[in-house]
Steps between C-alpha positions, in 0.01 A plus 500: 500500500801433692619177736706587800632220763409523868455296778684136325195525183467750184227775484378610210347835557420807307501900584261795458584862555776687614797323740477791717162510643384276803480095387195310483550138478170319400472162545287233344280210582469156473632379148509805410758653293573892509323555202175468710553859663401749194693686287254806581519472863890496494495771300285655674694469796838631368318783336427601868817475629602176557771256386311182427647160523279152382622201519451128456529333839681176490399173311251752263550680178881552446679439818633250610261198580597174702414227224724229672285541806189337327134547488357474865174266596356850662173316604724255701718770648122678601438187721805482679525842577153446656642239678762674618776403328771621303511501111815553295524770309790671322405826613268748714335788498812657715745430224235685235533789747907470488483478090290860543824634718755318272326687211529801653884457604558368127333866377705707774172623660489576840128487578183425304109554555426072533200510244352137479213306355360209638801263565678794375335644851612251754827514356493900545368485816823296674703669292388863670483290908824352425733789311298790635819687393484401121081587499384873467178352534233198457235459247353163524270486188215206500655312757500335878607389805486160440295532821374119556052522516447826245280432244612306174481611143166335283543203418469516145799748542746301737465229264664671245791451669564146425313472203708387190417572130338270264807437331876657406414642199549868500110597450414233771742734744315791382169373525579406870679805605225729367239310753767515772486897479144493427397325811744673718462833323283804634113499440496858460767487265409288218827440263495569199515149280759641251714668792513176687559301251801729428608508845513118534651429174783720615574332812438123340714625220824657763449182720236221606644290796271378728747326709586800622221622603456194688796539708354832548227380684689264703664763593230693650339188642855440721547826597172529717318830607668845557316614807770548728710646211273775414413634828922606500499672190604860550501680137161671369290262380193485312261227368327493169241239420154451276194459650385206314868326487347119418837371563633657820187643670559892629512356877866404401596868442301592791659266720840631365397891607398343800842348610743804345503805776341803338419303149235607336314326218286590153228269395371528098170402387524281206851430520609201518795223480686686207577847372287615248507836302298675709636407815867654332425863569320438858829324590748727389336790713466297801840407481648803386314702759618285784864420402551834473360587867710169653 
């Protein structure tokens, strides 16, 4: 892995195939560090054709995170913004988008296919309305418009969101992290204990920081809905979501193909808020397939 500076912060990023061929920048979700797209699928990618660039988004993983900023009281930020007022927040989902370009400047690449999950999606999705000339095209992967009325996640699901672990003992973060992607993950899909257990350890043992993730979520609390925004994107664009999503129903991604002229969306039955293995080789071929045609 590599860190690169763009846009005032540090990136840290990493590549897959060959410099040459078309980029694919993928971006991640909520708290989530790059390690979260798999291996397989990025290598699956640049074994089509593609130069593929993860990354960890600011304040996650490796970059760099805004610490002197403080933990946020997101519950009390909720209520004002339902209120109508304004919340402080050291950054929005705009300058997430601009960290995307800044990336791209810092790697000398002219354009990219915006691939993003979740957050990872919203930030993809300004970054293709708002530097249409940086985006080849728009993949916005178990996402939404923010749109203010579609249906919520289940309960037991958005919960996990602001649930803390028992305790700060490394099992305790396991322990909690492996319900987190249970709950959220996809029905159809069950992981496999050993695998997850793997795949969390990793990402406890690169870097836990919840305060982060916080600040995330303030983020996309203050930056409101993208319905205006989408309706001007201009690049290809297609929308991938699971059927059974338990954290961001599929009317989020179908709202998004709604708003995006000529989008047009895949739905997956059994798939849910996460990537499992058997989702890897479904998602390479949609992607590859439609990359290639943008």
């Amino acid at each position: 892995m590599a860190r690169a500076k763009a846009n005032g912060i540090e990136i840290e990023y990493e590549t897959f195939g060959k410099k040459a061929d078309p980029a694919l920048l993928l971006i991640m979700g909520l708290g989530a560090q790059l390690t979260l797209w798999p291996d397989a699928l990025c290598e699956g990618l640049a074994s089509r054709g593609f130069h593929v660039v993860r990354y960890d988004n600011r304040d996650v993983g490796l970059s760099t995170d805004f610490d002197k900023w403080g933990v946020p009281n997101v519950m009390d930020a909720f209520m004002k913004l339902m209120k109508g007022e304004k919340v402080a927040t050291p950054y929005l989902l705009d300058d997430l988008a601009n960290d995307a370009i800044g990336l791209l400047d810092a790697l000398d690449i002219d354009r990219a296919h915006m691939v993003g999950a979740s957050m990872g999606g919203m930030i993809a999705q300004i970054a293709a309305a708002k530097f249409p000339q940086r985006s080849r095209s728009l993949v916005s992967i178990m996402s939404t418009s923010g749109r203010h009325g579609l249906p919520v996640g289940k309960p037991e699901a958005v919960a996990m969101l602001s649930a803390q672990p028992e305790g700060p003992a490394r099992e305790q973060l396991i322990a909690h992290a492996i319900k987190l992607r249970t709950v959220i993950g996809s029905p159809g899909f069950p992981a496999d204990r050993a695998e997850l257990r793997a795949l969390v350890e990793r990402n406890i043992d690169r870097r836990y920081y919840p305060a982060g993730a916080a600040r995330q979520y303030l983020a996309v609390l203050a930056s409101g809905d993208r319905v205006d925004l989408l309706k001007t994107v201009k690049v290809p664009t297609l929308v991938l979501h699971g059927a059974d999503d338990p954290l961001l129903p599929v009317d989020g991604g179908r709202d998004v193909a709604s708003l995006v002229p000529g989008a047009r969306i895949e739905t997956f039955p059994g798939w849910g808020h996460d990537i499992p293995r058997e989702m890897v080789p479904k998602l390479v071929g949609s992607l590859s397939k439609f990359c290639k045609a943008a």
